[in-house]
Amino acid sequence: MGHPSRDTLIEQLQSVPYFAGLHAATLHTLADLATWHEYAPGAVVFLEGELNTGLYSVHTGWVKVVMFSLDGREQVLRYFGPGEVFNEIGLFLARPNPATALALEQSGLWQLHRSASQPLLAAHPDLLLQVMANMAERIAYLAGMVADLSLHTVEVRLARLLLDAAPDDALVRQSWLTQAELAARLGTAPDVLSRALRGLADAGLIQFDRRQISILDRPELTQRARLVE
């Protein structure tokens, strides 16, 4: 994997809402502070319990943020792909990571270290507020996930995921999005997920294979997701 230029990072940062309004000179300063890292599929970006060190920006590949139970069960919290940033809390707190980040495929990431980024945040209160607003959105997302896991069946959770992830009625499955991976995202076992998929397919609401899950009846799937009365 070739090392991308700083100009490429600047262009990527400009696509992130809370960096987009920064002056060119500030963006160049930010890019100069970043370090480049490459990860093979399955490699650890950071581990739960390790000291949190900063923000990550995905240039290529996909990363998942997960938590593991003592018996090895996996709960996927979020996936991040090209152009997305994650771990904003690392810009503020020198504390252990609350979760683990793993590369799902060959990936290249930029890291903005906390020690180098904090003076920039202090000099740009508007940027600081926007980063905090994005963190608040992530917290709301995780709160919704907790509610889904505790209050709804796997079928309801699957229906909600498909409606959210397939706005054009087609969820193209990345090579790493296996049945087991999708089950981990929904906090269930692969066999339980298989039954939920078959149930929705038998009802004529979806069609699926290894490469794609297609929504055939969005209004009825919305009913199954309990998003309307």
Short mmCIF file of N, CA and C in Angstrom, two decimals, residues 26-132:
data_model
loop_
_atom_site.label_atom_id
_atom_site.label_comp_id
_atom_site.label_asym_id
_atom_site.label_seq_id
_atom_site.Cartn_x
_atom_site.Cartn_y
_atom_site.Cartn_z
N THR A 26 -4.43 26.06 8.65
CA THR A 26 -4.73 25.22 9.82
C THR A 26 -4.82 23.75 9.42
N LEU A 27 -5.43 23.49 8.26
CA LEU A 27 -5.53 22.12 7.78
C LEU A 27 -4.14 21.54 7.50
N HIS A 28 -3.25 22.36 6.94
CA HIS A 28 -1.89 21.91 6.69
C HIS A 28 -1.18 21.59 8.01
N THR A 29 -1.42 22.43 9.03
CA THR A 29 -0.83 22.17 10.34
C THR A 29 -1.35 20.85 10.90
N LEU A 30 -2.64 20.63 10.77
CA LEU A 30 -3.26 19.40 11.26
C LEU A 30 -2.69 18.18 10.53
N ALA A 31 -2.57 18.30 9.22
CA ALA A 31 -2.03 17.19 8.42
C ALA A 31 -0.59 16.88 8.80
N ASP A 32 0.18 17.91 9.09
CA ASP A 32 1.58 17.71 9.47
C ASP A 32 1.72 16.98 10.81
N LEU A 33 0.67 17.05 11.63
CA LEU A 33 0.70 16.41 12.94
C LEU A 33 0.31 14.94 12.88
N ALA A 34 -0.25 14.52 11.74
CA ALA A 34 -0.79 13.17 11.63
C ALA A 34 0.30 12.15 11.32
N THR A 35 0.08 10.91 11.78
CA THR A 35 0.99 9.80 11.46
C THR A 35 0.22 8.74 10.68
N TRP A 36 0.92 8.05 9.80
CA TRP A 36 0.31 7.07 8.90
C TRP A 36 0.54 5.65 9.43
N HIS A 37 -0.51 4.82 9.37
CA HIS A 37 -0.41 3.44 9.84
C HIS A 37 -1.12 2.51 8.85
N GLU A 38 -0.54 1.33 8.64
CA GLU A 38 -1.14 0.32 7.78
C GLU A 38 -1.42 -0.94 8.59
N TYR A 39 -2.55 -1.58 8.28
CA TYR A 39 -2.98 -2.76 9.04
C TYR A 39 -3.42 -3.86 8.10
N ALA A 40 -3.00 -5.09 8.39
CA ALA A 40 -3.45 -6.25 7.65
C ALA A 40 -4.83 -6.66 8.16
N PRO A 41 -5.57 -7.46 7.38
CA PRO A 41 -6.88 -7.93 7.86
C PRO A 41 -6.76 -8.64 9.21
N GLY A 42 -7.60 -8.24 10.16
CA GLY A 42 -7.57 -8.82 11.49
C GLY A 42 -6.61 -8.17 12.45
N ALA A 43 -5.80 -7.23 11.97
CA ALA A 43 -4.83 -6.57 12.85
C ALA A 43 -5.52 -5.62 13.83
N VAL A 44 -4.91 -5.44 14.98
CA VAL A 44 -5.45 -4.58 16.04
C VAL A 44 -5.01 -3.13 15.80
N VAL A 45 -5.97 -2.23 15.74
CA VAL A 45 -5.67 -0.80 15.67
C VAL A 45 -5.42 -0.28 17.09
N PHE A 46 -6.31 -0.59 18.00
CA PHE A 46 -6.07 -0.36 19.43
C PHE A 46 -6.88 -1.37 20.23
N LEU A 47 -6.43 -1.64 21.44
CA LEU A 47 -7.05 -2.63 22.30
C LEU A 47 -7.82 -1.97 23.45
N GLU A 48 -8.91 -2.58 23.81
CA GLU A 48 -9.63 -2.17 25.02
C GLU A 48 -8.68 -2.23 26.21
N GLY A 49 -8.65 -1.16 26.99
CA GLY A 49 -7.79 -1.12 28.16
C GLY A 49 -6.47 -0.42 27.93
N GLU A 50 -6.04 -0.30 26.66
CA GLU A 50 -4.83 0.45 26.36
C GLU A 50 -5.11 1.95 26.46
N LEU A 51 -4.06 2.74 26.66
CA LEU A 51 -4.24 4.18 26.78
C LEU A 51 -4.70 4.77 25.46
N ASN A 52 -5.75 5.56 25.54
CA ASN A 52 -6.32 6.23 24.37
C ASN A 52 -5.38 7.35 23.92
N THR A 53 -5.08 7.42 22.61
CA THR A 53 -4.08 8.40 22.18
C THR A 53 -4.55 9.39 21.13
N GLY A 54 -5.70 9.20 20.52
CA GLY A 54 -6.11 10.20 19.54
C GLY A 54 -7.18 9.73 18.58
N LEU A 55 -7.42 10.58 17.58
CA LEU A 55 -8.45 10.39 16.57
C LEU A 55 -7.87 9.64 15.37
N TYR A 56 -8.69 8.79 14.73
CA TYR A 56 -8.27 8.07 13.54
C TYR A 56 -9.14 8.46 12.35
N SER A 57 -8.51 8.55 11.19
CA SER A 57 -9.22 8.83 9.94
C SER A 57 -8.91 7.70 8.96
N VAL A 58 -9.96 7.04 8.46
CA VAL A 58 -9.78 5.90 7.56
C VAL A 58 -9.53 6.42 6.14
N HIS A 59 -8.38 6.05 5.59
CA HIS A 59 -8.07 6.41 4.20
C HIS A 59 -8.53 5.31 3.25
N THR A 60 -8.15 4.07 3.54
CA THR A 60 -8.59 2.92 2.76
C THR A 60 -8.93 1.78 3.70
N GLY A 61 -9.81 0.89 3.25
CA GLY A 61 -10.17 -0.28 4.04
C GLY A 61 -11.34 -0.02 4.97
N TRP A 62 -11.58 -0.99 5.85
CA TRP A 62 -12.67 -0.91 6.82
C TRP A 62 -12.17 -1.35 8.19
N VAL A 63 -12.71 -0.71 9.21
CA VAL A 63 -12.36 -1.00 10.60
C VAL A 63 -13.66 -1.21 11.39
N LYS A 64 -13.61 -2.12 12.34
CA LYS A 64 -14.76 -2.27 13.24
C LYS A 64 -14.31 -2.00 14.67
N VAL A 65 -15.21 -1.41 15.45
CA VAL A 65 -14.98 -1.18 16.87
C VAL A 65 -15.87 -2.16 17.62
N VAL A 66 -15.27 -2.95 18.50
CA VAL A 66 -15.98 -4.06 19.14
C VAL A 66 -15.68 -4.12 20.62
N MET A 67 -16.55 -4.84 21.33
CA MET A 67 -16.29 -5.20 22.73
C MET A 67 -16.45 -6.71 22.85
N PHE A 68 -15.62 -7.32 23.72
CA PHE A 68 -15.65 -8.76 23.92
C PHE A 68 -16.06 -9.07 25.36
N SER A 69 -16.87 -10.12 25.50
CA SER A 69 -17.22 -10.59 26.84
C SER A 69 -16.12 -11.50 27.35
N LEU A 70 -16.19 -11.87 28.60
CA LEU A 70 -15.17 -12.74 29.19
C LEU A 70 -15.13 -14.11 28.53
N ASP A 71 -16.27 -14.56 27.99
CA ASP A 71 -16.30 -15.86 27.32
C ASP A 71 -16.02 -15.76 25.83
N GLY A 72 -15.59 -14.56 25.36
CA GLY A 72 -15.17 -14.41 23.98
C GLY A 72 -16.24 -13.97 23.01
N ARG A 73 -17.46 -13.76 23.47
CA ARG A 73 -18.51 -13.27 22.58
C ARG A 73 -18.20 -11.85 22.14
N GLU A 74 -18.60 -11.53 20.94
CA GLU A 74 -18.25 -10.25 20.32
C GLU A 74 -19.49 -9.42 20.04
N GLN A 75 -19.44 -8.14 20.41
CA GLN A 75 -20.49 -7.20 20.06
C GLN A 75 -19.87 -6.07 19.25
N VAL A 76 -20.25 -6.00 17.98
CA VAL A 76 -19.76 -4.92 17.13
C VAL A 76 -20.51 -3.64 17.46
N LEU A 77 -19.77 -2.57 17.72
CA LEU A 77 -20.39 -1.29 18.02
C LEU A 77 -20.59 -0.44 16.78
N ARG A 78 -19.61 -0.48 15.86
CA ARG A 78 -19.70 0.38 14.69
C ARG A 78 -18.68 -0.05 13.64
N TYR A 79 -18.99 0.18 12.38
CA TYR A 79 -18.04 0.00 11.29
C TYR A 79 -17.65 1.37 10.74
N PHE A 80 -16.40 1.51 10.32
CA PHE A 80 -15.93 2.76 9.74
C PHE A 80 -15.18 2.46 8.44
N GLY A 81 -15.53 3.20 7.38
CA GLY A 81 -14.91 3.01 6.08
C GLY A 81 -14.19 4.25 5.59
N PRO A 82 -13.74 4.25 4.34
CA PRO A 82 -12.96 5.36 3.79
C PRO A 82 -13.65 6.72 3.97
N GLY A 83 -12.87 7.69 4.47
CA GLY A 83 -13.37 9.04 4.66
C GLY A 83 -13.99 9.29 6.02
N GLU A 84 -14.16 8.24 6.82
CA GLU A 84 -14.78 8.41 8.13
C GLU A 84 -13.72 8.52 9.23
N VAL A 85 -14.10 9.19 10.31
CA VAL A 85 -13.22 9.34 11.46
C VAL A 85 -13.86 8.68 12.67
N PHE A 86 -13.03 8.24 13.62
CA PHE A 86 -13.56 7.62 14.82
C PHE A 86 -12.60 7.84 15.98
N ASN A 87 -13.12 7.59 17.17
CA ASN A 87 -12.37 7.71 18.42
C ASN A 87 -12.08 9.17 18.79
N GLU A 88 -13.07 10.03 18.60
CA GLU A 88 -12.90 11.44 18.97
C GLU A 88 -12.56 11.62 20.44
N ILE A 89 -13.04 10.70 21.27
CA ILE A 89 -12.76 10.83 22.71
C ILE A 89 -11.26 10.84 22.98
N GLY A 90 -10.50 10.23 22.08
CA GLY A 90 -9.05 10.20 22.24
C GLY A 90 -8.39 11.56 22.14
N LEU A 91 -9.11 12.55 21.59
CA LEU A 91 -8.57 13.91 21.53
C LEU A 91 -8.66 14.62 22.87
N PHE A 92 -9.49 14.10 23.78
CA PHE A 92 -9.76 14.81 25.02
C PHE A 92 -9.22 14.12 26.27
N LEU A 93 -9.31 12.79 26.31
CA LEU A 93 -9.03 12.10 27.56
C LEU A 93 -7.88 11.11 27.44
N ALA A 94 -6.96 11.16 28.39
CA ALA A 94 -5.90 10.17 28.48
C ALA A 94 -6.41 9.07 29.42
N ARG A 95 -7.21 8.18 28.86
CA ARG A 95 -7.81 7.11 29.64
C ARG A 95 -7.82 5.84 28.81
N PRO A 96 -8.04 4.69 29.45
CA PRO A 96 -8.04 3.44 28.69
C PRO A 96 -9.15 3.41 27.64
N ASN A 97 -8.85 2.79 26.51
CA ASN A 97 -9.86 2.62 25.47
C ASN A 97 -11.02 1.80 26.00
N PRO A 98 -12.26 2.22 25.74
CA PRO A 98 -13.42 1.45 26.20
C PRO A 98 -13.75 0.26 25.30
N ALA A 99 -13.10 0.17 24.12
CA ALA A 99 -13.39 -0.90 23.17
C ALA A 99 -12.13 -1.20 22.37
N THR A 100 -12.23 -2.19 21.50
CA THR A 100 -11.13 -2.61 20.63
C THR A 100 -11.47 -2.26 19.18
N ALA A 101 -10.47 -1.82 18.41
CA ALA A 101 -10.65 -1.55 16.98
C ALA A 101 -9.82 -2.53 16.18
N LEU A 102 -10.44 -3.18 15.19
CA LEU A 102 -9.77 -4.19 14.36
C LEU A 102 -9.95 -3.86 12.89
N ALA A 103 -8.92 -4.09 12.10
CA ALA A 103 -9.02 -3.92 10.65
C ALA A 103 -9.75 -5.13 10.06
N LEU A 104 -10.74 -4.85 9.21
CA LEU A 104 -11.50 -5.93 8.58
C LEU A 104 -10.87 -6.37 7.27
N GLU A 105 -10.07 -5.50 6.68
CA GLU A 105 -9.35 -5.79 5.44
C GLU A 105 -8.08 -4.94 5.44
N GLN A 106 -7.26 -5.08 4.42
CA GLN A 106 -6.06 -4.26 4.35
C GLN A 106 -6.46 -2.78 4.44
N SER A 107 -5.93 -2.08 5.43
CA SER A 107 -6.42 -0.73 5.72
C SER A 107 -5.27 0.24 5.97
N GLY A 108 -5.48 1.49 5.57
CA GLY A 108 -4.55 2.57 5.85
C GLY A 108 -5.24 3.67 6.61
N LEU A 109 -4.70 4.05 7.77
CA LEU A 109 -5.33 5.04 8.64
C LEU A 109 -4.35 6.16 8.99
N TRP A 110 -4.88 7.36 9.08
CA TRP A 110 -4.16 8.48 9.66
C TRP A 110 -4.56 8.59 11.13
N GLN A 111 -3.58 8.90 11.97
CA GLN A 111 -3.85 9.12 13.39
C GLN A 111 -3.46 10.53 13.77
N LEU A 112 -4.41 11.23 14.40
CA LEU A 112 -4.16 12.58 14.93
C LEU A 112 -4.00 12.44 16.44
N HIS A 113 -2.78 12.58 16.92
CA HIS A 113 -2.50 12.34 18.33
C HIS A 113 -3.05 13.47 19.21
N ARG A 114 -3.49 13.08 20.39
CA ARG A 114 -4.08 14.02 21.33
C ARG A 114 -3.11 15.14 21.69
N SER A 115 -1.88 14.82 22.01
CA SER A 115 -0.92 15.83 22.47
C SER A 115 -0.66 16.89 21.41
N ALA A 116 -0.72 16.48 20.15
CA ALA A 116 -0.48 17.43 19.08
C ALA A 116 -1.73 18.20 18.67
N SER A 117 -2.90 17.59 18.88
CA SER A 117 -4.15 18.19 18.40
C SER A 117 -4.80 19.12 19.41
N GLN A 118 -4.55 18.92 20.70
CA GLN A 118 -5.24 19.74 21.70
C GLN A 118 -4.96 21.24 21.57
N PRO A 119 -3.73 21.67 21.28
CA PRO A 119 -3.53 23.12 21.09
C PRO A 119 -4.36 23.67 19.93
N LEU A 120 -4.53 22.86 18.88
CA LEU A 120 -5.35 23.30 17.75
C LEU A 120 -6.81 23.44 18.16
N LEU A 121 -7.30 22.50 18.95
CA LEU A 121 -8.69 22.59 19.43
C LEU A 121 -8.88 23.81 20.32
N ALA A 122 -7.90 24.08 21.16
CA ALA A 122 -7.99 25.23 22.05
C ALA A 122 -8.01 26.54 21.27
N ALA A 123 -7.32 26.56 20.13
CA ALA A 123 -7.25 27.78 19.31
C ALA A 123 -8.46 27.96 18.43
N HIS A 124 -9.28 26.91 18.30
CA HIS A 124 -10.46 26.98 17.42
C HIS A 124 -11.68 26.45 18.17
N PRO A 125 -12.30 27.29 19.01
CA PRO A 125 -13.45 26.83 19.80
C PRO A 125 -14.58 26.27 18.94
N ASP A 126 -14.77 26.81 17.71
CA ASP A 126 -15.84 26.29 16.85
C ASP A 126 -15.56 24.85 16.45
N LEU A 127 -14.30 24.54 16.19
CA LEU A 127 -13.92 23.16 15.88
C LEU A 127 -14.16 22.27 17.08
N LEU A 128 -13.78 22.75 18.25
CA LEU A 128 -13.97 21.99 19.49
C LEU A 128 -15.44 21.65 19.69
N LEU A 129 -16.33 22.63 19.47
CA LEU A 129 -17.76 22.40 19.65
C LEU A 129 -18.29 21.40 18.64
N GLN A 130 -17.79 21.45 17.41
CA GLN A 130 -18.26 20.52 16.39
C GLN A 130 -17.81 19.09 16.67
N VAL A 131 -16.58 18.94 17.15
CA VAL A 131 -16.10 17.61 17.53
C VAL A 131 -16.94 17.06 18.68
N MET A 132 -17.27 17.91 19.65
CA MET A 132 -18.08 17.47 20.78
C MET A 132 -19.49 17.11 20.33
#
